[in-house]
Short mmCIF file of C-alpha atoms in Angstrom, two decimals:
data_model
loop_
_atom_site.label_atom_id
_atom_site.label_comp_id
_atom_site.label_asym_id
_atom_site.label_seq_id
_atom_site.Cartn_x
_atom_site.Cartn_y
_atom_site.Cartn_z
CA UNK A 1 156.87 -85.22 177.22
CA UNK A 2 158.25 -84.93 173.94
CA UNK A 3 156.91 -87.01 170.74
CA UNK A 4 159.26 -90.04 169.70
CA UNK A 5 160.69 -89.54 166.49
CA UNK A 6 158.87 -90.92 163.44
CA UNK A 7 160.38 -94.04 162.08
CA UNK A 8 161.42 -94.57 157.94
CA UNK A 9 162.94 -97.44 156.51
CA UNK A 10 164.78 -96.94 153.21
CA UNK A 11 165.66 -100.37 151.49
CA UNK A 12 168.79 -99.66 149.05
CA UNK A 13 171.12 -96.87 148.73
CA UNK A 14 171.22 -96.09 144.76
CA UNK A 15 170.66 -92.56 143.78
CA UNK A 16 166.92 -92.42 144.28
CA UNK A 17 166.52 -94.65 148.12
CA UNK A 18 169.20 -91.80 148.93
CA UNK A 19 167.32 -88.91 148.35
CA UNK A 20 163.82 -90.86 149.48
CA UNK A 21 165.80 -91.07 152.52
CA UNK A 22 167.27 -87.05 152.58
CA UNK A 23 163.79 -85.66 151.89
CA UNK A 24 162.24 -87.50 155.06
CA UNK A 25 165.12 -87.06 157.05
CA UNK A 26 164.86 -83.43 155.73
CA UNK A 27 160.75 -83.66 157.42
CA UNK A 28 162.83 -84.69 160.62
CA UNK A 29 161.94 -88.33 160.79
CA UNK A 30 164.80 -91.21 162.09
CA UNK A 31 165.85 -93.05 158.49
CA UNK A 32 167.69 -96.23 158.42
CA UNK A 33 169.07 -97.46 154.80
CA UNK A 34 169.78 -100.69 154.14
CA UNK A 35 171.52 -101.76 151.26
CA UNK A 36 172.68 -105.14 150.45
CA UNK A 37 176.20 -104.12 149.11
CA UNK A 38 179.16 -103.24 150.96
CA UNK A 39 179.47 -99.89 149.36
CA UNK A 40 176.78 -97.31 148.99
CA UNK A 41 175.13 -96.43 145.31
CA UNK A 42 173.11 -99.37 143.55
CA UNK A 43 174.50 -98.37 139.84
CA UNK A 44 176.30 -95.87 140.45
CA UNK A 45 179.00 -97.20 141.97
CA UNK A 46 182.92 -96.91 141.16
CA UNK A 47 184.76 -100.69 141.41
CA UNK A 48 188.27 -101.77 140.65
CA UNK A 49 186.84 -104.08 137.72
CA UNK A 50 190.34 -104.46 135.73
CA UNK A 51 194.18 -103.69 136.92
CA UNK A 52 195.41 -102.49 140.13
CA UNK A 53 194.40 -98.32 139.94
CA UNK A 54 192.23 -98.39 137.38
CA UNK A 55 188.42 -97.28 138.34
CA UNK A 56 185.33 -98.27 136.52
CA UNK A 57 182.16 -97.17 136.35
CA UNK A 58 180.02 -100.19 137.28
CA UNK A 59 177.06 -98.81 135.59
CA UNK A 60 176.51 -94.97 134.47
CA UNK A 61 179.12 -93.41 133.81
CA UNK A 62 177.75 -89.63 132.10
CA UNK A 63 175.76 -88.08 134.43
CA UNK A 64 173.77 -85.22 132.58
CA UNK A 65 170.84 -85.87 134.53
CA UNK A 66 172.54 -85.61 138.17
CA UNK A 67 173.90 -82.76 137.08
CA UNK A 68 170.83 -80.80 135.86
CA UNK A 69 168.21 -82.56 138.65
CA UNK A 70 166.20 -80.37 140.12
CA UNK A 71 166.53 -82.04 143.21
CA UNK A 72 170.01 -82.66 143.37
CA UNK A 73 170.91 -79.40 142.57
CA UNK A 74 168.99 -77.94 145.37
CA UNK A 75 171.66 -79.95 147.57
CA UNK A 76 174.89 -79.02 149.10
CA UNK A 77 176.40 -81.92 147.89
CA UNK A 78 180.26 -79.84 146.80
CA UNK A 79 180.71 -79.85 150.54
CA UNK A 80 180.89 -83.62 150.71
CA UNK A 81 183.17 -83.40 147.56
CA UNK A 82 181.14 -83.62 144.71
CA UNK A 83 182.44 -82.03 141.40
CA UNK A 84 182.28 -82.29 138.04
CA UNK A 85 184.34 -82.62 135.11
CA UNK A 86 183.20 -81.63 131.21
CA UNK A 87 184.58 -82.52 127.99
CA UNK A 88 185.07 -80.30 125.04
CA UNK A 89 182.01 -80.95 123.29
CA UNK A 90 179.28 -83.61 125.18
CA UNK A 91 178.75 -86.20 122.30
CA UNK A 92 181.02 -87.05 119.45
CA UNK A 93 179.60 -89.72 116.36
CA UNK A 94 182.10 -90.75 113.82
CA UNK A 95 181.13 -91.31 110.89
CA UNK A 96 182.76 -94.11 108.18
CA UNK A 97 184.76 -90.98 106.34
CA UNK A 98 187.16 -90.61 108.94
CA UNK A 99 185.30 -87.45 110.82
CA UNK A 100 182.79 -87.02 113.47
CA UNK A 101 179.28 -85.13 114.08
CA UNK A 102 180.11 -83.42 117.23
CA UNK A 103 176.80 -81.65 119.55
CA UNK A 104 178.31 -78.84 120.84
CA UNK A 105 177.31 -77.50 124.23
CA UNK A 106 176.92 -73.87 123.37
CA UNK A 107 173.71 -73.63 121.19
CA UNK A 108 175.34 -71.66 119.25
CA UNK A 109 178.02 -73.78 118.33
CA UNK A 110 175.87 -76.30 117.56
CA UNK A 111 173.87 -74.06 115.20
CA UNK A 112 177.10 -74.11 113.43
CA UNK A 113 178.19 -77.59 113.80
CA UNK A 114 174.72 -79.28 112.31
CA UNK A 115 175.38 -76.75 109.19
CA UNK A 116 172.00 -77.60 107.09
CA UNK A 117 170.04 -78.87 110.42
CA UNK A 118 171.16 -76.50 112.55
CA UNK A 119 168.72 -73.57 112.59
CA UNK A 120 165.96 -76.40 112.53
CA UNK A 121 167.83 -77.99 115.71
CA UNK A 122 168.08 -74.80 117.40
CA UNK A 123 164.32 -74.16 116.78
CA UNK A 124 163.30 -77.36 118.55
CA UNK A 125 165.58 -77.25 121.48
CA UNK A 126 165.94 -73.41 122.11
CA UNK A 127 163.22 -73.46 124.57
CA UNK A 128 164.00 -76.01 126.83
CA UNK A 129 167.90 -75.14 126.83
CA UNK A 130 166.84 -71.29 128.08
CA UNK A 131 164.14 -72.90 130.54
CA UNK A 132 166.05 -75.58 132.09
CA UNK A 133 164.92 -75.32 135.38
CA UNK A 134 161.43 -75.53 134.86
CA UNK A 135 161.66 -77.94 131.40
CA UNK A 136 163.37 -80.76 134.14
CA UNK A 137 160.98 -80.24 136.46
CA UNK A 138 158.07 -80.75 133.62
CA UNK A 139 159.86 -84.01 132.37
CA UNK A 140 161.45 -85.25 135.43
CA UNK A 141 158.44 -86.51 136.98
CA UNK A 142 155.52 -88.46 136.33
CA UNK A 143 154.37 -88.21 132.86
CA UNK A 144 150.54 -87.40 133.72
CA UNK A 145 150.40 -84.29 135.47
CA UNK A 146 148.74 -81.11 135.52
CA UNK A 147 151.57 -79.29 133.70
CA UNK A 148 153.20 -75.30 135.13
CA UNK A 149 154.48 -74.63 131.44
CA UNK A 150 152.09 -75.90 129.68
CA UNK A 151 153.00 -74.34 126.09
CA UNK A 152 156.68 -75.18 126.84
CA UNK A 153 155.59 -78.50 127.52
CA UNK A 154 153.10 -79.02 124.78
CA UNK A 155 155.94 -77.59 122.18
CA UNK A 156 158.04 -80.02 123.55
CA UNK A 157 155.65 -83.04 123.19
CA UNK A 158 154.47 -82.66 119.39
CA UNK A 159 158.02 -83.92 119.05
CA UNK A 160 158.56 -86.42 121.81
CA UNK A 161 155.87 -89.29 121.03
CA UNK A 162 157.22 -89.01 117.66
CA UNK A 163 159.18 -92.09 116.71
CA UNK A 164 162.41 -91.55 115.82
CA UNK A 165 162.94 -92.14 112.47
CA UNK A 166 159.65 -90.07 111.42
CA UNK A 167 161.23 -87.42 113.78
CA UNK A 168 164.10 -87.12 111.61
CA UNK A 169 162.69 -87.54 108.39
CA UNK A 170 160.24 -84.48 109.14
CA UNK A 171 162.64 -82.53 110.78
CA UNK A 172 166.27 -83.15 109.13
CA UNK A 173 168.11 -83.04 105.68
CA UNK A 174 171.65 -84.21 106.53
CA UNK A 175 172.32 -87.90 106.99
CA UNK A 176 174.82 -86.81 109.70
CA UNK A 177 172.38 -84.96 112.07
CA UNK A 178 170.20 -87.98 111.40
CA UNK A 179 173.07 -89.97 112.70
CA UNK A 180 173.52 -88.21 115.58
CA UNK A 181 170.18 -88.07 116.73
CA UNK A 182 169.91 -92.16 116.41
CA UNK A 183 172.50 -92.48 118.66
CA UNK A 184 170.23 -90.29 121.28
CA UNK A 185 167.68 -91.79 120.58
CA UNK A 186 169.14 -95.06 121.30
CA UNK A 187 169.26 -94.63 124.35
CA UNK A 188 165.84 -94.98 125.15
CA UNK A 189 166.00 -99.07 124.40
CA UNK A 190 162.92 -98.67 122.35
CA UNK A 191 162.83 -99.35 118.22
CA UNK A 192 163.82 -96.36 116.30
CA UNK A 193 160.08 -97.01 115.07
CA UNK A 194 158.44 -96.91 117.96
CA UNK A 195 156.27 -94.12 119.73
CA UNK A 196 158.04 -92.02 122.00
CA UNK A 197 161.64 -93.33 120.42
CA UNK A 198 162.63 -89.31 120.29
CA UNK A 199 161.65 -88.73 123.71
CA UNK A 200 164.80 -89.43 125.28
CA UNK A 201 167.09 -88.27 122.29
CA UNK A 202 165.24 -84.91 123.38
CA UNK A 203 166.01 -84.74 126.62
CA UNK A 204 169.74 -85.61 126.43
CA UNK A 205 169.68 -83.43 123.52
CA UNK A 206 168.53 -80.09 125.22
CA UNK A 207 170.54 -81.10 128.50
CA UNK A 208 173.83 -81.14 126.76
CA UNK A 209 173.38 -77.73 125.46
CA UNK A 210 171.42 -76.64 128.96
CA UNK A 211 173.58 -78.53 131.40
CA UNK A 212 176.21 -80.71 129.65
CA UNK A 213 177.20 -84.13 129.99
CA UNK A 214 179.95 -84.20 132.57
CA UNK A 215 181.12 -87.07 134.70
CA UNK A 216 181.91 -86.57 138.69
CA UNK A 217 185.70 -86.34 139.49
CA UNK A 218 186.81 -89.47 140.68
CA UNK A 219 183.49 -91.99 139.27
CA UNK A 220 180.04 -92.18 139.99
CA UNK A 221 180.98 -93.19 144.04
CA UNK A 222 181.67 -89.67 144.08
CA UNK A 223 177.49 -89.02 143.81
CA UNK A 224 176.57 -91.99 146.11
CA UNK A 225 178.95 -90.84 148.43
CA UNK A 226 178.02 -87.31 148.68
CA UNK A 227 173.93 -87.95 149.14
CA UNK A 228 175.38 -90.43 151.96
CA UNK A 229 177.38 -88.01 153.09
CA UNK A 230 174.20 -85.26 153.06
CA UNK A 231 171.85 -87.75 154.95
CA UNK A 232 174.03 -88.60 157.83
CA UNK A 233 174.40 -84.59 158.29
CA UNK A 234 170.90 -84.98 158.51
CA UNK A 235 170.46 -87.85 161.13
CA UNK A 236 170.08 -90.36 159.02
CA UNK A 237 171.72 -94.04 159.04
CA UNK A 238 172.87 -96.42 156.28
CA UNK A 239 173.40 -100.27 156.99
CA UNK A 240 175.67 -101.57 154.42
CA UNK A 241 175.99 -105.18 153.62
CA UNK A 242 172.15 -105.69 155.26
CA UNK A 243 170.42 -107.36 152.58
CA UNK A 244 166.62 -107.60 153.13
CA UNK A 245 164.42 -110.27 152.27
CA UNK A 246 161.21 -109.58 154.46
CA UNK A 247 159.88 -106.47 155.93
CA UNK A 248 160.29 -108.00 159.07
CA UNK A 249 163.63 -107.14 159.06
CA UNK A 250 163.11 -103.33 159.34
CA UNK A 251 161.73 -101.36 161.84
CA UNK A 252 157.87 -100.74 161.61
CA UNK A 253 157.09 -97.60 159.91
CA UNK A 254 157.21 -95.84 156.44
CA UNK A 255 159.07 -98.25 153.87
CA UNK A 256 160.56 -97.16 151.00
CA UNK A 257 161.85 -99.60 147.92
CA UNK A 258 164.50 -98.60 145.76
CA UNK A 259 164.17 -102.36 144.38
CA UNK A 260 162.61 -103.52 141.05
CA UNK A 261 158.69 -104.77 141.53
CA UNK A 262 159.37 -108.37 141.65
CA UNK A 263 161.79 -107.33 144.66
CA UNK A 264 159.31 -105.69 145.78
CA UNK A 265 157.11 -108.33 145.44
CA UNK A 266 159.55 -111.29 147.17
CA UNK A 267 160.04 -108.98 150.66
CA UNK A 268 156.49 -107.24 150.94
CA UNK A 269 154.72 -110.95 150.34
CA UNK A 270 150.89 -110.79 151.41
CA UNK A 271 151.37 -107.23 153.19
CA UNK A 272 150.89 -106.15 149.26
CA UNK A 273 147.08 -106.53 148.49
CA UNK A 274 146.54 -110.06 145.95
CA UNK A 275 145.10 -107.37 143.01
CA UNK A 276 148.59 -105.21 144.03
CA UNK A 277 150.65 -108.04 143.80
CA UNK A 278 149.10 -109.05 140.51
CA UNK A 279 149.68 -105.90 138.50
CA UNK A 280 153.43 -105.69 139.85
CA UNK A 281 153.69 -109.60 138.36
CA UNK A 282 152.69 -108.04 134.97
CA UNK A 283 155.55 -105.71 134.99
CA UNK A 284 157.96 -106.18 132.22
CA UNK A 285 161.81 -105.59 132.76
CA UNK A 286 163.20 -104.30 129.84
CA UNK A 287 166.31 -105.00 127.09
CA UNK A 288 169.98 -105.67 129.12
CA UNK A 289 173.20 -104.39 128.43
CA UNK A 290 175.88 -105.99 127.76
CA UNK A 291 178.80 -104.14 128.81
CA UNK A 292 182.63 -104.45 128.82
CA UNK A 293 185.01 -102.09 131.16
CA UNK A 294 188.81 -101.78 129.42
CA UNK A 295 191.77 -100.55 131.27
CA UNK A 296 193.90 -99.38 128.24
CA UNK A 297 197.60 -98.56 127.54
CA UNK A 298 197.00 -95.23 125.53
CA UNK A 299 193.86 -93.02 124.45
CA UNK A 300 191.65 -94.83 121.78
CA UNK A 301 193.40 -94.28 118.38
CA UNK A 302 190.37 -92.86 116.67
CA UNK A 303 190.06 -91.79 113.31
CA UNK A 304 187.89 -89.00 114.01
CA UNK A 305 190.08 -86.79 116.02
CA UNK A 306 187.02 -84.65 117.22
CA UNK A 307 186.22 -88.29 119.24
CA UNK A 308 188.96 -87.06 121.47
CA UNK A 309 187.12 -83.71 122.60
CA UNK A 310 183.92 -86.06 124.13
CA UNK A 311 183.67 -88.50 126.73
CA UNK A 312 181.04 -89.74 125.48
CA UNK A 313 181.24 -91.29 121.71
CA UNK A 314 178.16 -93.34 120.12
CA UNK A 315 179.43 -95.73 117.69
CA UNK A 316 176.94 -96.81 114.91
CA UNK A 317 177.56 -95.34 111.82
CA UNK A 318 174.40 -94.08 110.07
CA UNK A 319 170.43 -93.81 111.11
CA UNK A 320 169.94 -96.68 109.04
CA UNK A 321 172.39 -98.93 110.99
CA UNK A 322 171.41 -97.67 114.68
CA UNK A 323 168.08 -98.53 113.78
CA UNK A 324 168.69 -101.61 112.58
CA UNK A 325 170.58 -102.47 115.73
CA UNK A 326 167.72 -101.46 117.86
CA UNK A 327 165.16 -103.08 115.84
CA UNK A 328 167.32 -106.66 116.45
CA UNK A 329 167.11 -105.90 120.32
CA UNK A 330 163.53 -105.40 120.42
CA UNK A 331 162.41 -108.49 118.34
CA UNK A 332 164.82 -110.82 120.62
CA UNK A 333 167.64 -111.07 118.79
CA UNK A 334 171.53 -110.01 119.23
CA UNK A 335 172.65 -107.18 116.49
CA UNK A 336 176.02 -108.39 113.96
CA UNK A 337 176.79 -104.76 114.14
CA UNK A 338 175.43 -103.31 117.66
CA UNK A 339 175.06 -99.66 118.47
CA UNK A 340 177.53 -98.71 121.35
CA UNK A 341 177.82 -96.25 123.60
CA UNK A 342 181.58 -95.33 124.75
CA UNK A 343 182.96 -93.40 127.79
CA UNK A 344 186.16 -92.29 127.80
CA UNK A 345 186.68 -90.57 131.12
CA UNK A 346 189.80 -90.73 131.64
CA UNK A 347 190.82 -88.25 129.14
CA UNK A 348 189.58 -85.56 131.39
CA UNK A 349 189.82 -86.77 134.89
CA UNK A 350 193.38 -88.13 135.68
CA UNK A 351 191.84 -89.59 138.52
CA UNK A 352 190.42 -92.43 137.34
CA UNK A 353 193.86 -94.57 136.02
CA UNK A 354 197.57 -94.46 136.51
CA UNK A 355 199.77 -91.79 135.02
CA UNK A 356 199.45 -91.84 131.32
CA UNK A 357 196.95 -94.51 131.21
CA UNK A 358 193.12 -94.58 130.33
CA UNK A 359 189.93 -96.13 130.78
CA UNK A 360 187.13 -97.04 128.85
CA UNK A 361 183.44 -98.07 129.36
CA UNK A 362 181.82 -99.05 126.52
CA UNK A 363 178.03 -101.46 126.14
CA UNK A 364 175.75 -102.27 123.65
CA UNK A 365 171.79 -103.35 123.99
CA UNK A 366 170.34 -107.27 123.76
CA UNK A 367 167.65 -108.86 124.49
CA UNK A 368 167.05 -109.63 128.42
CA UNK A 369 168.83 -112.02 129.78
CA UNK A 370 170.91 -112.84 126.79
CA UNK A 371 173.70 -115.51 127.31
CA UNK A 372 175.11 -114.39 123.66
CA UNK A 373 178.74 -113.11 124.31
CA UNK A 374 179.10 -109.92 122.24
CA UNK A 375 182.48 -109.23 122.85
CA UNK A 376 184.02 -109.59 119.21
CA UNK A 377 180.96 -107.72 117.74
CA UNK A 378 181.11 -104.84 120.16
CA UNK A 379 184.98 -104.77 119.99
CA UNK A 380 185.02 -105.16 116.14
CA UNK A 381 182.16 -101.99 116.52
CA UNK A 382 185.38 -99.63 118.22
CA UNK A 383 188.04 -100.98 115.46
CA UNK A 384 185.61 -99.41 112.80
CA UNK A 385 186.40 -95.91 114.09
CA UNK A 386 189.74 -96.70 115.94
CA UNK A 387 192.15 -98.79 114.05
CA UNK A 388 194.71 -100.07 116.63
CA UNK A 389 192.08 -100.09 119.50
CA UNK A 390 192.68 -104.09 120.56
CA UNK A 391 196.33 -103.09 120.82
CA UNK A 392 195.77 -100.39 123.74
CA UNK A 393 193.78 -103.17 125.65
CA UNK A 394 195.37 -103.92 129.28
CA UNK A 395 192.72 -105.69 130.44
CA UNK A 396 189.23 -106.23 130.03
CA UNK A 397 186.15 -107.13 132.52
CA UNK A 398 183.59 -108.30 130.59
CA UNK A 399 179.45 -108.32 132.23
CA UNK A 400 177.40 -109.87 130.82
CA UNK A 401 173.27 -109.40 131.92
CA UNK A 402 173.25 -111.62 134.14
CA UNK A 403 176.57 -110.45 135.71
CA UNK A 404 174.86 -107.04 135.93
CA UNK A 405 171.81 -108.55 138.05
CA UNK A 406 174.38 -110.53 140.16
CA UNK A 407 176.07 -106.87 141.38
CA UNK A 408 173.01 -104.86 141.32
CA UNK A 409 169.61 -107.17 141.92
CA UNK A 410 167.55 -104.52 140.54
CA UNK A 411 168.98 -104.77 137.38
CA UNK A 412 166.72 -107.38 136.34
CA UNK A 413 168.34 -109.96 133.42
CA UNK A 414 170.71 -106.77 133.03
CA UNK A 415 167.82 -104.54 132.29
CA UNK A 416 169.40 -101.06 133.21
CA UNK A 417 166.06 -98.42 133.07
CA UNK A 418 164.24 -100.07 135.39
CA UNK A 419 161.36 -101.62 133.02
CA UNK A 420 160.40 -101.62 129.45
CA UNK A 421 159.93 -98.41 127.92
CA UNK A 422 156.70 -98.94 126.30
CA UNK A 423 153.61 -96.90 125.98
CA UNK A 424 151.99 -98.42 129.18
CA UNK A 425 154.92 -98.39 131.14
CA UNK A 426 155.92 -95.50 130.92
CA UNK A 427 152.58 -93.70 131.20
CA UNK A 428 151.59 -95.44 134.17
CA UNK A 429 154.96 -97.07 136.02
CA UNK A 430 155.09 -99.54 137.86
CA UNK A 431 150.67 -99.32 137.89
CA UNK A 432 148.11 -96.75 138.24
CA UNK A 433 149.52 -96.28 141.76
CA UNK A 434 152.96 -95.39 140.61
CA UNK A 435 155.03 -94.64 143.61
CA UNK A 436 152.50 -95.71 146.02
CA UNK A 437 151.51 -99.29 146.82
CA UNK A 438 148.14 -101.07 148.36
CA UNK A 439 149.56 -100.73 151.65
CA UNK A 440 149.79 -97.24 153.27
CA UNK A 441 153.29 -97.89 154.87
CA UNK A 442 155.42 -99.44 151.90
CA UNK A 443 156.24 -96.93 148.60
CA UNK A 444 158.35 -97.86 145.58
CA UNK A 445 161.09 -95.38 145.37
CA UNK A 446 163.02 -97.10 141.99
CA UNK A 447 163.64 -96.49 138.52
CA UNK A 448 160.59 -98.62 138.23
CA UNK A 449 158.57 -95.43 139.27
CA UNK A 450 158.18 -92.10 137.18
CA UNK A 451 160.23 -90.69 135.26
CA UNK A 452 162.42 -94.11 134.91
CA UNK A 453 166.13 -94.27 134.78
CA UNK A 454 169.27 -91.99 135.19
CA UNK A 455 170.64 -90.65 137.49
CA UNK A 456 168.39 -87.72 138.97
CA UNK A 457 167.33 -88.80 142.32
CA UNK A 458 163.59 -87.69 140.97
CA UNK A 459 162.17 -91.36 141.73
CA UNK A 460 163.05 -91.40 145.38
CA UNK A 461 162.10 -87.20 145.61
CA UNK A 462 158.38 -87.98 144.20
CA UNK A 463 157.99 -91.20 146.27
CA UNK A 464 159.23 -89.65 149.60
CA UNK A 465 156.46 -86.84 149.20
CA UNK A 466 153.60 -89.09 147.96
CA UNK A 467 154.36 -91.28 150.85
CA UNK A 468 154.72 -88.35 153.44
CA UNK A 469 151.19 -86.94 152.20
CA UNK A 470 149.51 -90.46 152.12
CA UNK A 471 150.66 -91.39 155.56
CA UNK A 472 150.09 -87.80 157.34
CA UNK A 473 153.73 -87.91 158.41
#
């Protein structure tokens, strides 16, 4: 008499509870997802937000991460239609003068490009770009690990818990390389003046050059929809509109959360140890975005033409003024002049708006939970480097943080990585425990969980192991 298959319950379908759920359907158990939405992908999702034929990104829009995961890339995910779609250069960053510092994806380009800087940037990122592979699969995990490269890694870390700005005062002459590498940096929601500030400028700086930063031909469904379309091929099942609010509601077996710990917290109740439950109460959700989606009549008018060549465009002028930006985020308040990050997708993929139209994504960072409507500011931002922008605006859809959280309830007061970024969280995310919990049956599979957010899939990878190991299934 043959065994009965082993049961796994998966509770939502963003990037990471999908592959939690391929890699133990891949160990042949039975997985059921359940996600509360009526369309696969937490985040990464692809809504009609403005105008009739007009698709927008609901949250990330440039996937360098997806593209260059280690264990995405091991996935046949083409076959269920999954392609992707580069700009000319990755990152564009006008500048007041009318031009733009472009990053260029060929190093050598870029060499060429950062003029003064560039044989110093080339020295720093060389040896990640040529060791891609195993440089993701270093960072792309938990932080505290016995590492395989261990020089590569080391090399790589001198730089990382560097703040920014000291980064770039060691490292760079040019004010415009110093721009550019604020807007990278940015990106990490932390201070410009705060450890570990450069660690994420890092990383998105050696994966443009190593894997670029493309979008997926038709929006980020296009991801969600191929890892759904992988796990049924493997035998696996995904309950849309289910939303869970107990564990009671899922078969009994391995549980796996792609929710945020105070989710985690509301459904697992006293099956979650009181010293568990504790440490996940001390968890602090990060800063929110605040985030506006534009259908538009024309391409942005920008100043800079180079903007043109890059879907994605950081608009803050110099160092001086993304840092200040940052700094206003992380002591509460709401920047006059924000730092904002721009897609512009449309401009390579036709797909995504009606003949001869565009789309644009654009959000800046505030405080959690901030009620403050920064639509003039963040608008007023764009108009700096594209005179005429507020006359190519069809429509707008404007989210605020807490309209974030009400589409996606693990992005807590609009917080979009999935916790602060601090020392402590990021070292040891959500606890000591990381992916596992104090019950032997129930992981945490989010961007709560090492290495954080993006899309990458590495959360769910990491948590479906740990919990196949710790249960002996």
């Amino acid at each position: 008499m043959s065994r009965p298959m082993r049961q796994a319950s998966v509770i939502g379908s963003g990037p990471n509870g999908l592959a939690a759920a391929i890699v133990l359907a891949q160990a042949g158990l039975k997985v059921d997802v359940f996600e509360a939405e009526e369309q696969p992908g937490g985040a990464a999702r692809t809504l009609p937000l403005t105008l009739p034929g007009f698709l927008h990104d609901f949250g990330s829009a440039v996937h360098p991460m997806a593209v260059g995961s280690p264990f995405f890339s091991k996935l046949p995910l083409a076959a269920h239609g999954l392609s992707w779609i580069h700009g000319a250069a990755p990152l564009a960053h006008p500048m007041d003068d009318g031009t733009a510092v472009t990053l260029e994806q060929d190093l050598g380009d870029a060499e060429k490009a950062l003029s003064e800087d560039g044989i110093v940037w080339r020295r720093i990122v060389e040896g990640p770009v040529q060791n891609w592979a195993a440089f993701a699969g270093e960072v792309l995990g938990p932080m505290l690990h016995l590492p395989r490269r261990p020089v590569l890694l080391a090399k790589f870390g001198l730089n990382a818990v560097l703040p920014a700005d000291t980064f770039c005062r060691r490292h760079f002459k040019s004010a415009r390389t110093r721009a550019l590498f604020a807007g990278l940096a940015a990106h990490s929601f932390l201070s410009l003046d705060e450890p570990l500030s450069s660690a994420i400028g890092l990383v998105l700086a050696v994966s443009a050059h190593a894997v670029g930063w493309p979008v997926p031909r038709g929006g980020a469904q296009a991801i969600a929809d191929a890892l759904a379309g992988q796990l049924r091929d493997l035998g696996g099942t995904i309950h849309l509109g289910r939303r869970i609010s107990s564990l009671d509601q899922v078969p009994q077996g391995l549980v796996l959360c792609d929710v945020s710990p105070r989710q985690l917290l509301a459904i697992a109740g006293e099956r979650l140890s009181p010293t568990y439950r504790r440490t996940l109460g001390r968890f602090r959700p990060g800063p929110a975005a605040f985030k506006i989606d534009y259908a538009l009549s024309d391409p942005i008018p920008w100043n800079a033409k180079e903007c043109l060549r890059a879907i994605t465009v950081h608009l803050g002028g110099t160092f001086e003024e993304v840092a200040e930006s940052e700094k206003a985020m992380a002591t509460g308040r709401c920047a006059e002049r924000p730092f904002v990050l721009l897609a512009q997708p449309s401009l390579f993929d036709p797909t995504r708006a009606p003949e001869g139209k565009h789309t644009a994504w654009a959000y800046c960072h505030v405080p959690n939970g901030s009620r403050v409507d920064m639509t003039e500011r963040l608008e007023a931002q764009i108009e700096r480097f594209a005179p005429g922008f507020r006359d190519c605006v069809l429509a707008r859809a404007v989210s605020t943080p807490l309209d974030l959280e009400a589409r996606d309830a693990n992005l807590i007061g609009g917080d979009i990585s999935g916790g602060a970024m601090s020392v402590g969280q990021t070292l040891f995310r959500p606890s000591l425990r990381q992916y596992a919990t104090s019950s032997r049956d129930i992981y945490l599979c989010s961007s709560s969980t090492p290495p954080g957010g993006g899309v990458h899939g590495m959360c769910g990878f990491y948590a479906a192991r740990v919990a196949q190991r710790r249960s002996g299934r």
